[in-house]
Amino acid sequence: MSHTVIVAYDGSAGASRALEWAADDAARQGVALRIVHVLAPWPYDISKYAVPGGPEAYAEGAGRMLAEAEQTARELRPGLEVSSALLDGQPAKVLREQSGPDTTLVLGSRGLGGFTGALVGSVSTHVATHAHGPVVVVRPHEGVTRNEIVVGVDGSPECEPALGFALEQARLRGATVRAIHAWQLPVHAYAPEVTFDMDELVRSRQRLVAEKLAAWREKYPEVTLIEQTPCVHPANALIDASSTAELVVVGSRGMGALGSLVLGSVSRAVLHHAHCPVAVVRS
Ligand SMILES: Nc1ncnc2c1ncn2[C@@H]1O[C@H](COP(=O)(O)OP(=O)(O)O)[C@@H](O)[C@H]1O
Ligand SMILES: [Mg+2]
């Protein structure tokens, strides 16, 4: 699957959780771990706040922090190939540039600063929205977890890479995959007399998911794959399922017509409200 696992590290409790997650993941995949910190430029280039030692003191501190993080990763996973890098620039932008199809980029849901009411920090949100490859945003598990990975499935081709990511993670962890395709009745305020054959609708949804998953079942015969097609809002279905899962995987959505890569509304809701780590996987 991926050839490197990169963790974005800022020394915060959130980033420490991300570091643990990333070290475990790299070890399971048998690939190297790279720990990256981005030193942001001085705000507005103003250095008039006389900082003892100047910017150099920050760079030195960051270097020490990275050395300690490397040490922590090696202690967690002896034998893991670990390196670190101190980069300059706007953290969100520089980290996004680190992402790619052959990389899993791991961040904490929260970092050092910011607004305490935010569920996910601005750097993580930006990177998950605009990355060029899979991004995992790690948050603490709440409640009891099963050895299960939840993945959201819709009718679009964008969810194929998400399915691939979920199945590969499940294979590495010996976990079950719960593939959820949630759907809702079309609501037209102006045509309340239109009724639906619910049985037929349910069957057609089940067929759609079964067809989508057939090739993946063949590719991963060792992984138990459960299909679910609840008639609820997809964000609710995935967020509920995340409360007992190890990881929830969603596709991003490319708004091709606008030429911009943004996150679909379900993915965004899951990123902010899930009860476990979230992987956003871009096609
Ligand atoms: N300067 C940085 N260098 C490397 N990683 C960072 C940096 N800033 C944030 N991160 C990553 O992003 C995560 C979330 O931080 P952020 O979005 O900045 O939230 P907050 O607003 O709470 O600070 C962190 O846990 C860390 O993984
Ligand atoms: Mg921050």
PDB file of N, CA and C and ligand atoms in Angstrom, residues 10 91 110-114 121-123, ligand 2:
ATOM      1  N   ASP A  10       3.903  18.402  16.416  1.00  0.00           N
ATOM      2  CA  ASP A  10       4.131  19.742  16.978  1.00  0.00           C
ATOM      3  C   ASP A  10       4.340  19.688  18.497  1.00  0.00           C
ATOM      4  N   PRO A  91       2.598  25.811   8.105  1.00  0.00           N
ATOM      5  CA  PRO A  91       2.432  24.384   8.408  1.00  0.00           C
ATOM      6  C   PRO A  91       1.406  23.665   7.520  1.00  0.00           C
ATOM      7  N   ARG A 110      -6.095  17.609  17.296  1.00  0.00           N
ATOM      8  CA  ARG A 110      -5.809  18.923  17.847  1.00  0.00           C
ATOM      9  C   ARG A 110      -4.311  19.085  18.009  1.00  0.00           C
ATOM     10  N   GLY A 111      -3.901  20.345  18.056  1.00  0.00           N
ATOM     11  CA  GLY A 111      -2.477  20.623  18.198  1.00  0.00           C
ATOM     12  C   GLY A 111      -2.206  21.480  19.409  1.00  0.00           C
ATOM     13  N   LEU A 112      -1.239  22.343  19.260  1.00  0.00           N
ATOM     14  CA  LEU A 112      -0.782  23.149  20.386  1.00  0.00           C
ATOM     15  C   LEU A 112      -1.677  24.329  20.684  1.00  0.00           C
ATOM     16  N   GLY A 113      -2.211  24.892  19.637  1.00  0.00           N
ATOM     17  CA  GLY A 113      -2.834  26.199  19.846  1.00  0.00           C
ATOM     18  C   GLY A 113      -4.292  26.189  19.515  1.00  0.00           C
ATOM     19  N   GLY A 114      -4.690  27.306  19.042  1.00  0.00           N
ATOM     20  CA  GLY A 114      -6.020  27.368  18.464  1.00  0.00           C
ATOM     21  C   GLY A 114      -7.123  27.542  19.466  1.00  0.00           C
ATOM     22  N   GLY A 121      -8.410  20.763  14.636  1.00  0.00           N
ATOM     23  CA  GLY A 121      -7.658  22.001  14.433  1.00  0.00           C
ATOM     24  C   GLY A 121      -7.605  22.409  12.972  1.00  0.00           C
ATOM     25  N   SER A 122      -7.142  23.646  12.759  1.00  0.00           N
ATOM     26  CA  SER A 122      -7.176  24.188  11.397  1.00  0.00           C
ATOM     27  C   SER A 122      -6.146  23.518  10.489  1.00  0.00           C
ATOM     28  N   VAL A 123      -4.997  23.148  11.033  1.00  0.00           N
ATOM     29  CA  VAL A 123      -3.985  22.499  10.196  1.00  0.00           C
ATOM     30  C   VAL A 123      -4.514  21.140   9.733  1.00  0.00           C
TER      31      VAL A 123
HETATM   32 MG    MG B   2      -1.838  24.459  15.806  1.00  0.00          MG
END
